[in-house]
Each structure stands twice: as structure tokens, then as C-alpha cells.
Amino acid sequence: MALPPYPHARRTALFLDFDGTLVDIVARPDAVALTEATRDALATVARHVDGALAIVTGRDIATIDAFVAPLRFPIAGVHGFTRRDAVGRVQMPQLDGDLLDKLKDGLRLLCSENEGLLLEEKAGSVALHFRARPELEDVCIATMERIVDGAGGFRVSRGKMVVEARPKDANKGAAVTAFMREAPFLGRVPLFAGDDVTDEDAFAAVNAAGGISIKVGDGLTAASYRAPTTAAFVAWLVDYAQHLEGEGS
Ligand SMILES: O=P(O)(O)OC[C@H]1O[C@H](O[C@H]2O[C@H](CO)[C@@H](O)[C@H](O)[C@H]2O)[C@H](O)[C@@H](O)[C@@H]1O
């Protein structure tokens, strides 16, 4: 289960997770940095696949825009809750904002009592990061579950040293499927690469569509291929971009 052979650019649609896939996991969400080599590779691959390259992430769309600037891609944000298509139309379902505010209030209290916990407020979701206080993992999860319990429309989801309250119906698989119904993705073979548990929904959708699924890093997965590390995946992407430039496709 190594990395796949380079896919044919004119027949492939690429869907790429961000944290842990295009950038290394670091201490704080605001401390990640896309390397110039990765940025260049994304631009080159996107050009060769005629724009059929989207970022599918747990982050807000605006946050990803800032990290990849001056590039701009179709993006599914907040695990598929928000989506900006290839022509720039943004979709974001209605949500009970008061309920989300109540969830945030409960979590702010926990953060004020425990230095090092970090609250990340996103469109339609809130993430509680405990990377700086790993011993508080159980407390964070229990608090999130208690707060979300009975908050119709939300569910608790886990990530890397983070627990999140996010809209129940949003998932990355549904986001990939939605992109695949639209130009320039329509009619192509989907490829998804991701490193985290929320990426498994996308792997399932891509596998069902006969596509290429790539797990980045360790862990049980439904993906068909694996990159052992973020660096290995990024190196594959950079090599793929060079290959496309070389063949002039
Ligand atoms: O779907 P992704 O693009 O992989 O986003 C998943 C979450 O990534 C971010 O948190 C993770 O990365 C941080 C920076 O490396 C790290 O400090 C944190 O511990 C990780 O959980 C992001 O902050 C979340 O909003 C995303 O949901």
C-alpha cells in the first residue's frame, strides 16, 4: 500500500485535505505554513487538471484562502459544512446560531480555567484544542459531550488533539460527492488524500466512485494507498507536478 502511480491529469479530480496532508501538524492552528514548493506544486497540478483540484478541510474557507494565497481553490470547509465551488459560489446551510453561541460559552469557561486549552471558533462549529495540555483530553471530551448532548443539529467529532462540535449532517464524503456533480470535476476519477479520522468519510465516497484514496500517516483506514508521512505525500505531489510539466500534458 504505497503511493499510487501518477494519475492521468485530464481524467482526474484531486481533493486534498489540508492539515497533516499539505502542511505538517504543529503546536498551534495558526502556526502552520505552506512551503513555496507545495504552493507551486498545487498551482501546477491545478492547471494541468483544468481546475479540478479542491481543498477539503476542517478549517474555515477564509483560513485556507489565507494560507494558500495568492492561490485560490474550490474549498469544502468545516468538514463539508461550507463549500465554495469552482465558480466561486459559496454554500452554507442555515444553523441555529444561538445554540452554537451557547456551546462556545460553555467551552470558553473551561478554557479560562485551564491555561493552554485553545478554542477555535469556525463558521458553524467550534473546536477545542488540547495539544498543549494532553493530560486534559478526557476532561475536554467529556465537557464537549455534555455540552453537545441535546444540542440538536450538532455532533462531537474527534481529530488530532482536538475535539469539535460540528453540524451533524456535514461530512467530507458528501462534500466530495457534491463537487463531483459539477464542472470541472464531473466525469473525472476522484483522488482524495487525507490524514485524519474525518477523512474516512471522503475515502469511503471516493472508493465507492472507483477513485483513488490515500491515507497520510499511521492508523486504520479504508484508503487504498498510503503515504507514511506528510513529507512523503508532499514529495509525491511535487514529483507529480514535475512529471506533468515534463510530459507537457
Ligand atoms: O481537515 P484538516 O484540513 O486536516 O483540518 C483538521 C483540523 O486541523 C487543524 O487542527 C490540527 O492542526 C493544527 C495545526 O497543525 C494542530 O495544532 C491541531 O492539534 C490539529 O488538530 C485545525 O485547527 C482544525 O480546525 C481542523 O479541523
mmCIF file of N, CA and C in Angstrom, residues 71-183:
data_model
loop_
_atom_site.group_PDB
_atom_site.id
_atom_site.type_symbol
_atom_site.label_atom_id
_atom_site.label_comp_id
_atom_site.label_asym_id
_atom_site.label_seq_id
_atom_site.Cartn_x
_atom_site.Cartn_y
_atom_site.Cartn_z
ATOM 1 N N LEU A 71 -2.910 31.825 -4.282
ATOM 2 C CA LEU A 71 -3.745 30.842 -4.991
ATOM 3 C C LEU A 71 -5.149 30.867 -4.404
ATOM 4 N N ARG A 72 -6.086 30.381 -5.168
ATOM 5 C CA ARG A 72 -7.478 30.312 -4.713
ATOM 6 C C ARG A 72 -8.095 29.066 -5.344
ATOM 7 N N PHE A 73 -8.603 28.194 -4.479
ATOM 8 C CA PHE A 73 -9.145 26.919 -4.960
ATOM 9 C C PHE A 73 -10.618 26.779 -4.583
ATOM 10 N N PRO A 74 -11.344 25.886 -5.253
ATOM 11 C CA PRO A 74 -12.606 25.428 -4.687
ATOM 12 C C PRO A 74 -12.291 24.796 -3.322
ATOM 13 N N ILE A 75 -13.145 25.045 -2.344
ATOM 14 C CA ILE A 75 -12.858 24.544 -0.990
ATOM 15 C C ILE A 75 -14.144 24.046 -0.338
ATOM 16 N N ALA A 76 -14.048 22.892 0.328
ATOM 17 C CA ALA A 76 -15.090 22.491 1.278
ATOM 18 C C ALA A 76 -14.489 22.735 2.653
ATOM 19 N N GLY A 77 -15.156 23.596 3.437
ATOM 20 C CA GLY A 77 -14.631 23.939 4.759
ATOM 21 C C GLY A 77 -15.453 23.308 5.867
ATOM 22 N N VAL A 78 -14.904 23.360 7.077
ATOM 23 C CA VAL A 78 -15.584 22.862 8.288
ATOM 24 C C VAL A 78 -16.160 21.460 8.018
ATOM 25 N N HIS A 79 -15.288 20.586 7.534
ATOM 26 C CA HIS A 79 -15.643 19.176 7.281
ATOM 27 C C HIS A 79 -16.833 19.038 6.338
ATOM 28 N N GLY A 80 -16.954 19.950 5.408
ATOM 29 C CA GLY A 80 -18.018 19.849 4.403
ATOM 30 C C GLY A 80 -19.241 20.693 4.717
ATOM 31 N N PHE A 81 -19.244 21.411 5.824
ATOM 32 C CA PHE A 81 -20.413 22.250 6.162
ATOM 33 C C PHE A 81 -20.532 23.429 5.190
ATOM 34 N N THR A 82 -19.412 24.014 4.841
ATOM 35 C CA THR A 82 -19.414 25.115 3.880
ATOM 36 C C THR A 82 -18.700 24.639 2.602
ATOM 37 N N ARG A 83 -19.107 25.209 1.485
ATOM 38 C CA ARG A 83 -18.457 24.781 0.236
ATOM 39 C C ARG A 83 -18.433 25.921 -0.754
ATOM 40 N N ARG A 84 -17.259 26.169 -1.336
ATOM 41 C CA ARG A 84 -17.143 27.144 -2.422
ATOM 42 C C ARG A 84 -16.796 26.375 -3.692
ATOM 43 N N ASP A 85 -17.655 26.484 -4.690
ATOM 44 C CA ASP A 85 -17.457 25.681 -5.899
ATOM 45 C C ASP A 85 -16.436 26.346 -6.838
ATOM 46 N N ALA A 86 -16.286 25.751 -8.008
ATOM 47 C CA ALA A 86 -15.231 26.188 -8.927
ATOM 48 C C ALA A 86 -15.489 27.575 -9.511
ATOM 49 N N VAL A 87 -16.755 28.028 -9.484
ATOM 50 C CA VAL A 87 -17.016 29.385 -9.986
ATOM 51 C C VAL A 87 -17.177 30.389 -8.841
ATOM 52 N N GLY A 88 -16.878 29.955 -7.634
ATOM 53 C CA GLY A 88 -16.834 30.901 -6.511
ATOM 54 C C GLY A 88 -18.114 31.039 -5.715
ATOM 55 N N ARG A 89 -19.139 30.217 -6.053
ATOM 56 C CA ARG A 89 -20.388 30.280 -5.259
ATOM 57 C C ARG A 89 -20.181 29.571 -3.940
ATOM 58 N N VAL A 90 -20.588 30.239 -2.851
ATOM 59 C CA VAL A 90 -20.410 29.643 -1.515
ATOM 60 C C VAL A 90 -21.755 29.144 -1.004
ATOM 61 N N GLN A 91 -21.745 27.913 -0.505
ATOM 62 C CA GLN A 91 -22.953 27.359 0.110
ATOM 63 C C GLN A 91 -22.680 27.122 1.585
ATOM 64 N N MET A 92 -23.613 27.589 2.406
ATOM 65 C CA MET A 92 -23.510 27.329 3.843
ATOM 66 C C MET A 92 -24.931 27.181 4.392
ATOM 67 N N PRO A 93 -25.305 25.981 4.842
ATOM 68 C CA PRO A 93 -26.662 25.784 5.335
ATOM 69 C C PRO A 93 -26.958 26.664 6.553
ATOM 70 N N GLN A 94 -28.263 26.917 6.768
ATOM 71 C CA GLN A 94 -28.686 27.668 7.962
ATOM 72 C C GLN A 94 -28.364 26.841 9.197
ATOM 73 N N LEU A 95 -28.054 27.537 10.272
ATOM 74 C CA LEU A 95 -27.725 26.838 11.516
ATOM 75 C C LEU A 95 -28.270 27.656 12.671
ATOM 76 N N ASP A 96 -28.550 26.999 13.783
ATOM 77 C CA ASP A 96 -29.034 27.710 14.968
ATOM 78 C C ASP A 96 -27.847 28.420 15.638
ATOM 79 N N GLY A 97 -27.693 29.709 15.328
ATOM 80 C CA GLY A 97 -26.551 30.484 15.826
ATOM 81 C C GLY A 97 -26.568 30.636 17.345
ATOM 82 N N ASP A 98 -27.779 30.749 17.928
ATOM 83 C CA ASP A 98 -27.859 30.898 19.387
ATOM 84 C C ASP A 98 -27.330 29.653 20.089
ATOM 85 N N LEU A 99 -27.681 28.510 19.500
ATOM 86 C CA LEU A 99 -27.230 27.247 20.079
ATOM 87 C C LEU A 99 -25.704 27.148 20.020
ATOM 88 N N LEU A 100 -25.161 27.531 18.879
ATOM 89 C CA LEU A 100 -23.700 27.489 18.729
ATOM 90 C C LEU A 100 -23.043 28.438 19.737
ATOM 91 N N ASP A 101 -23.638 29.606 19.935
ATOM 92 C CA ASP A 101 -23.088 30.552 20.916
ATOM 93 C C ASP A 101 -23.086 29.955 22.323
ATOM 94 N N LYS A 102 -24.150 29.201 22.644
ATOM 95 C CA LYS A 102 -24.213 28.569 23.972
ATOM 96 C C LYS A 102 -23.111 27.530 24.118
ATOM 97 N N LEU A 103 -22.883 26.767 23.061
ATOM 98 C CA LEU A 103 -21.801 25.763 23.091
ATOM 99 C C LEU A 103 -20.469 26.467 23.332
ATOM 100 N N LYS A 104 -20.270 27.571 22.636
ATOM 101 C CA LYS A 104 -18.995 28.301 22.756
ATOM 102 C C LYS A 104 -18.828 28.844 24.171
ATOM 103 N N ASP A 105 -19.919 29.364 24.752
ATOM 104 C CA ASP A 105 -19.832 29.926 26.111
ATOM 105 C C ASP A 105 -19.351 28.863 27.103
ATOM 106 N N GLY A 106 -19.933 27.670 27.010
ATOM 107 C CA GLY A 106 -19.550 26.586 27.922
ATOM 108 C C GLY A 106 -18.075 26.234 27.778
ATOM 109 N N LEU A 107 -17.607 26.254 26.563
ATOM 110 C CA LEU A 107 -16.213 25.879 26.313
ATOM 111 C C LEU A 107 -15.243 26.993 26.693
ATOM 112 N N ARG A 108 -15.685 28.245 26.538
ATOM 113 C CA ARG A 108 -14.831 29.382 26.936
ATOM 114 C C ARG A 108 -14.536 29.302 28.421
ATOM 115 N N LEU A 109 -15.549 28.894 29.190
ATOM 116 C CA LEU A 109 -15.376 28.767 30.635
ATOM 117 C C LEU A 109 -14.277 27.741 30.935
ATOM 118 N N LEU A 110 -14.348 26.590 30.291
ATOM 119 C CA LEU A 110 -13.333 25.550 30.510
ATOM 120 C C LEU A 110 -11.939 26.082 30.155
ATOM 121 N N CYS A 111 -11.842 26.825 29.056
ATOM 122 C CA CYS A 111 -10.543 27.365 28.621
ATOM 123 C C CYS A 111 -10.031 28.410 29.614
ATOM 124 N N SER A 112 -10.951 29.220 30.160
ATOM 125 C CA SER A 112 -10.499 30.257 31.098
ATOM 126 C C SER A 112 -9.965 29.631 32.387
ATOM 127 N N GLU A 113 -10.440 28.425 32.678
ATOM 128 C CA GLU A 113 -9.987 27.754 33.910
ATOM 129 C C GLU A 113 -8.745 26.901 33.678
ATOM 130 N N ASN A 114 -8.380 26.670 32.416
ATOM 131 C CA ASN A 114 -7.256 25.776 32.113
ATOM 132 C C ASN A 114 -6.355 26.380 31.045
ATOM 133 N N GLU A 115 -5.269 26.978 31.486
ATOM 134 C CA GLU A 115 -4.329 27.604 30.563
ATOM 135 C C GLU A 115 -3.805 26.568 29.566
ATOM 136 N N GLY A 116 -3.691 26.975 28.325
ATOM 137 C CA GLY A 116 -3.150 26.068 27.303
ATOM 138 C C GLY A 116 -4.222 25.468 26.421
ATOM 139 N N LEU A 117 -5.454 25.361 26.952
ATOM 140 C CA LEU A 117 -6.544 24.900 26.073
ATOM 141 C C LEU A 117 -6.847 26.021 25.091
ATOM 142 N N LEU A 118 -7.212 25.645 23.888
ATOM 143 C CA LEU A 118 -7.410 26.654 22.842
ATOM 144 C C LEU A 118 -8.740 26.416 22.143
ATOM 145 N N LEU A 119 -9.531 27.488 22.063
ATOM 146 C CA LEU A 119 -10.824 27.388 21.391
ATOM 147 C C LEU A 119 -10.694 27.978 19.989
ATOM 148 N N GLU A 120 -11.060 27.201 18.991
ATOM 149 C CA GLU A 120 -11.044 27.689 17.610
ATOM 150 C C GLU A 120 -12.494 27.811 17.145
ATOM 151 N N GLU A 121 -12.911 29.050 16.907
ATOM 152 C CA GLU A 121 -14.300 29.296 16.515
ATOM 153 C C GLU A 121 -14.380 29.384 15.002
ATOM 154 N N LYS A 122 -15.232 28.526 14.424
ATOM 155 C CA LYS A 122 -15.335 28.478 12.964
ATOM 156 C C LYS A 122 -16.781 28.709 12.557
ATOM 157 N N ALA A 123 -16.990 28.865 11.253
ATOM 158 C CA ALA A 123 -18.357 29.053 10.758
ATOM 159 C C ALA A 123 -19.140 27.766 11.008
ATOM 160 N N GLY A 124 -20.043 27.793 11.977
ATOM 161 C CA GLY A 124 -20.883 26.611 12.214
ATOM 162 C C GLY A 124 -20.275 25.545 13.090
ATOM 163 N N SER A 125 -19.115 25.792 13.651
ATOM 164 C CA SER A 125 -18.524 24.771 14.519
ATOM 165 C C SER A 125 -17.564 25.414 15.511
ATOM 166 N N VAL A 126 -17.217 24.647 16.534
ATOM 167 C CA VAL A 126 -16.225 25.131 17.490
ATOM 168 C C VAL A 126 -15.328 23.954 17.886
ATOM 169 N N ALA A 127 -14.022 24.196 17.854
ATOM 170 C CA ALA A 127 -13.058 23.133 18.124
ATOM 171 C C ALA A 127 -12.279 23.463 19.399
ATOM 172 N N LEU A 128 -12.119 22.458 20.243
ATOM 173 C CA LEU A 128 -11.375 22.621 21.493
ATOM 174 C C LEU A 128 -10.052 21.858 21.356
ATOM 175 N N HIS A 129 -8.963 22.602 21.324
ATOM 176 C CA HIS A 129 -7.627 22.003 21.137
ATOM 177 C C HIS A 129 -6.951 21.778 22.494
ATOM 178 N N PHE A 130 -6.429 20.563 22.698
ATOM 179 C CA PHE A 130 -5.734 20.275 23.962
ATOM 180 C C PHE A 130 -4.296 19.809 23.729
ATOM 181 N N ARG A 131 -3.721 20.153 22.574
ATOM 182 C CA ARG A 131 -2.342 19.723 22.259
ATOM 183 C C ARG A 131 -1.351 20.196 23.324
ATOM 184 N N ALA A 132 -1.572 21.404 23.888
ATOM 185 C CA ALA A 132 -0.643 21.919 24.903
ATOM 186 C C ALA A 132 -0.951 21.353 26.297
ATOM 187 N N ARG A 133 -2.101 20.687 26.445
ATOM 188 C CA ARG A 133 -2.487 20.106 27.738
ATOM 189 C C ARG A 133 -3.047 18.698 27.506
ATOM 190 N N PRO A 134 -2.188 17.779 27.016
ATOM 191 C CA PRO A 134 -2.695 16.444 26.651
ATOM 192 C C PRO A 134 -3.342 15.693 27.815
ATOM 193 N N GLU A 135 -2.916 16.033 29.044
ATOM 194 C CA GLU A 135 -3.493 15.345 30.208
ATOM 195 C C GLU A 135 -4.964 15.709 30.411
ATOM 196 N N LEU A 136 -5.433 16.754 29.724
ATOM 197 C CA LEU A 136 -6.837 17.184 29.860
ATOM 198 C C LEU A 136 -7.743 16.603 28.758
ATOM 199 N N GLU A 137 -7.214 15.642 28.013
ATOM 200 C CA GLU A 137 -8.004 15.073 26.905
ATOM 201 C C GLU A 137 -9.373 14.572 27.375
ATOM 202 N N ASP A 138 -9.365 13.752 28.435
ATOM 203 C CA ASP A 138 -10.642 13.171 28.891
ATOM 204 C C ASP A 138 -11.615 14.251 29.349
ATOM 205 N N VAL A 139 -11.073 15.262 30.051
ATOM 206 C CA VAL A 139 -11.922 16.368 30.534
ATOM 207 C C VAL A 139 -12.529 17.111 29.341
ATOM 208 N N CYS A 140 -11.693 17.364 28.337
ATOM 209 C CA CYS A 140 -12.172 18.103 27.153
ATOM 210 C C CYS A 140 -13.270 17.322 26.434
ATOM 211 N N ILE A 141 -13.034 16.028 26.262
ATOM 212 C CA ILE A 141 -14.025 15.220 25.536
ATOM 213 C C ILE A 141 -15.326 15.136 26.334
ATOM 214 N N ALA A 142 -15.189 14.903 27.656
ATOM 215 C CA ALA A 142 -16.394 14.791 28.488
ATOM 216 C C ALA A 142 -17.170 16.111 28.488
ATOM 217 N N THR A 143 -16.452 17.224 28.576
ATOM 218 C CA THR A 143 -17.126 18.530 28.582
ATOM 219 C C THR A 143 -17.835 18.762 27.254
ATOM 220 N N MET A 144 -17.142 18.464 26.176
ATOM 221 C CA MET A 144 -17.752 18.657 24.849
ATOM 222 C C MET A 144 -18.988 17.779 24.708
ATOM 223 N N GLU A 145 -18.895 16.517 25.164
ATOM 224 C CA GLU A 145 -20.051 15.612 25.026
ATOM 225 C C GLU A 145 -21.224 16.101 25.857
ATOM 226 N N ARG A 146 -20.927 16.598 27.045
ATOM 227 C CA ARG A 146 -22.008 17.093 27.917
ATOM 228 C C ARG A 146 -22.675 18.317 27.286
ATOM 229 N N ILE A 147 -21.856 19.195 26.762
ATOM 230 C CA ILE A 147 -22.395 20.441 26.203
ATOM 231 C C ILE A 147 -23.194 20.176 24.916
ATOM 232 N N VAL A 148 -22.686 19.251 24.119
ATOM 233 C CA VAL A 148 -23.349 18.977 22.835
ATOM 234 C C VAL A 148 -24.585 18.101 23.017
ATOM 235 N N ASP A 149 -24.594 17.310 24.122
ATOM 236 C CA ASP A 149 -25.723 16.410 24.369
ATOM 237 C C ASP A 149 -27.023 17.219 24.384
ATOM 238 N N GLY A 150 -27.921 16.896 23.524
ATOM 239 C CA GLY A 150 -29.198 17.609 23.481
ATOM 240 C C GLY A 150 -29.159 18.846 22.593
ATOM 241 N N ALA A 151 -27.991 19.196 22.092
ATOM 242 C CA ALA A 151 -27.911 20.342 21.163
ATOM 243 C C ALA A 151 -28.201 19.821 19.753
ATOM 244 N N GLY A 152 -29.493 19.753 19.434
ATOM 245 C CA GLY A 152 -29.914 19.188 18.141
ATOM 246 C C GLY A 152 -29.158 19.825 16.987
ATOM 247 N N GLY A 153 -28.748 18.999 16.050
ATOM 248 C CA GLY A 153 -28.078 19.522 14.862
ATOM 249 C C GLY A 153 -26.558 19.475 14.956
ATOM 250 N N PHE A 154 -26.041 19.220 16.169
ATOM 251 C CA PHE A 154 -24.576 19.150 16.319
ATOM 252 C C PHE A 154 -24.153 17.752 16.761
ATOM 253 N N ARG A 155 -22.897 17.427 16.480
ATOM 254 C CA ARG A 155 -22.330 16.182 16.997
ATOM 255 C C ARG A 155 -20.878 16.429 17.396
ATOM 256 N N VAL A 156 -20.388 15.528 18.226
ATOM 257 C CA VAL A 156 -18.997 15.638 18.660
ATOM 258 C C VAL A 156 -18.134 14.854 17.687
ATOM 259 N N SER A 157 -17.044 15.444 17.248
ATOM 260 C CA SER A 157 -16.122 14.662 16.422
ATOM 261 C C SER A 157 -14.693 14.875 16.918
ATOM 262 N N ARG A 158 -13.890 13.838 16.719
ATOM 263 C CA ARG A 158 -12.511 13.854 17.223
ATOM 264 C C ARG A 158 -11.542 14.105 16.092
ATOM 265 N N GLY A 159 -10.390 14.672 16.446
ATOM 266 C CA GLY A 159 -9.315 14.860 15.486
ATOM 267 C C GLY A 159 -8.003 14.700 16.234
ATOM 268 N N LYS A 160 -6.941 15.268 15.697
ATOM 269 C CA LYS A 160 -5.627 15.139 16.317
ATOM 270 C C LYS A 160 -5.486 16.150 17.453
ATOM 271 N N MET A 161 -5.606 15.658 18.685
ATOM 272 C CA MET A 161 -5.515 16.514 19.890
ATOM 273 C C MET A 161 -6.567 17.617 19.856
ATOM 274 N N VAL A 162 -7.714 17.276 19.347
ATOM 275 C CA VAL A 162 -8.805 18.256 19.247
ATOM 276 C C VAL A 162 -10.131 17.512 19.326
ATOM 277 N N VAL A 163 -11.104 18.167 19.950
ATOM 278 C CA VAL A 163 -12.461 17.638 19.928
ATOM 279 C C VAL A 163 -13.351 18.787 19.476
ATOM 280 N N GLU A 164 -14.360 18.469 18.663
ATOM 281 C CA GLU A 164 -15.085 19.535 17.970
ATOM 282 C C GLU A 164 -16.592 19.289 18.017
ATOM 283 N N ALA A 165 -17.348 20.383 18.127
ATOM 284 C CA ALA A 165 -18.800 20.312 17.938
ATOM 285 C C ALA A 165 -19.058 20.802 16.537
ATOM 286 N N ARG A 166 -19.609 19.915 15.709
ATOM 287 C CA ARG A 166 -19.828 20.340 14.317
ATOM 288 C C ARG A 166 -21.200 19.891 13.828
ATOM 289 N N PRO A 167 -21.705 20.531 12.791
ATOM 290 C CA PRO A 167 -23.037 20.192 12.301
ATOM 291 C C PRO A 167 -23.145 18.706 11.955
ATOM 292 N N LYS A 168 -24.239 18.096 12.414
ATOM 293 C CA LYS A 168 -24.438 16.652 12.276
ATOM 294 C C LYS A 168 -24.333 16.152 10.839
ATOM 295 N N ASP A 169 -24.915 16.900 9.920
ATOM 296 C CA ASP A 169 -25.028 16.376 8.555
ATOM 297 C C ASP A 169 -23.797 16.640 7.692
ATOM 298 N N ALA A 170 -22.863 17.436 8.199
ATOM 299 C CA ALA A 170 -21.699 17.787 7.366
ATOM 300 C C ALA A 170 -20.667 16.672 7.406
ATOM 301 N N ASN A 171 -20.192 16.264 6.253
ATOM 302 C CA ASN A 171 -19.029 15.362 6.242
ATOM 303 C C ASN A 171 -18.290 15.503 4.914
ATOM 304 N N LYS A 172 -17.026 15.109 4.929
ATOM 305 C CA LYS A 172 -16.169 15.336 3.759
ATOM 306 C C LYS A 172 -16.575 14.470 2.570
ATOM 307 N N GLY A 173 -17.175 13.306 2.847
ATOM 308 C CA GLY A 173 -17.625 12.443 1.748
ATOM 309 C C GLY A 173 -18.720 13.122 0.948
ATOM 310 N N ALA A 174 -19.679 13.712 1.661
ATOM 311 C CA ALA A 174 -20.775 14.408 0.980
ATOM 312 C C ALA A 174 -20.239 15.594 0.184
ATOM 313 N N ALA A 175 -19.228 16.262 0.719
ATOM 314 C CA ALA A 175 -18.638 17.411 0.013
ATOM 315 C C ALA A 175 -17.971 16.969 -1.289
ATOM 316 N N VAL A 176 -17.225 15.867 -1.225
ATOM 317 C CA VAL A 176 -16.568 15.362 -2.450
ATOM 318 C C VAL A 176 -17.628 14.973 -3.481
ATOM 319 N N THR A 177 -18.683 14.297 -3.013
ATOM 320 C CA THR A 177 -19.754 13.873 -3.923
ATOM 321 C C THR A 177 -20.408 15.087 -4.577
ATOM 322 N N ALA A 178 -20.608 16.148 -3.794
ATOM 323 C CA ALA A 178 -21.218 17.370 -4.348
ATOM 324 C C ALA A 178 -20.311 17.985 -5.417
ATOM 325 N N PHE A 179 -19.019 18.072 -5.141
ATOM 326 C CA PHE A 179 -18.091 18.598 -6.162
ATOM 327 C C PHE A 179 -18.154 17.746 -7.436
ATOM 328 N N MET A 180 -18.226 16.424 -7.260
ATOM 329 C CA MET A 180 -18.155 15.523 -8.419
ATOM 330 C C MET A 180 -19.365 15.641 -9.347
ATOM 331 N N ARG A 181 -20.417 16.305 -8.857
ATOM 332 C CA ARG A 181 -21.598 16.522 -9.724
ATOM 333 C C ARG A 181 -21.442 17.770 -10.586
ATOM 334 N N GLU A 182 -20.340 18.524 -10.375
ATOM 335 C CA GLU A 182 -20.182 19.826 -11.030
ATOM 336 C C GLU A 182 -18.904 19.882 -11.885
ATOM 337 N N ALA A 183 -18.940 20.765 -12.894
ATOM 338 C CA ALA A 183 -17.707 21.064 -13.631
ATOM 339 C C ALA A 183 -16.757 21.821 -12.691
#
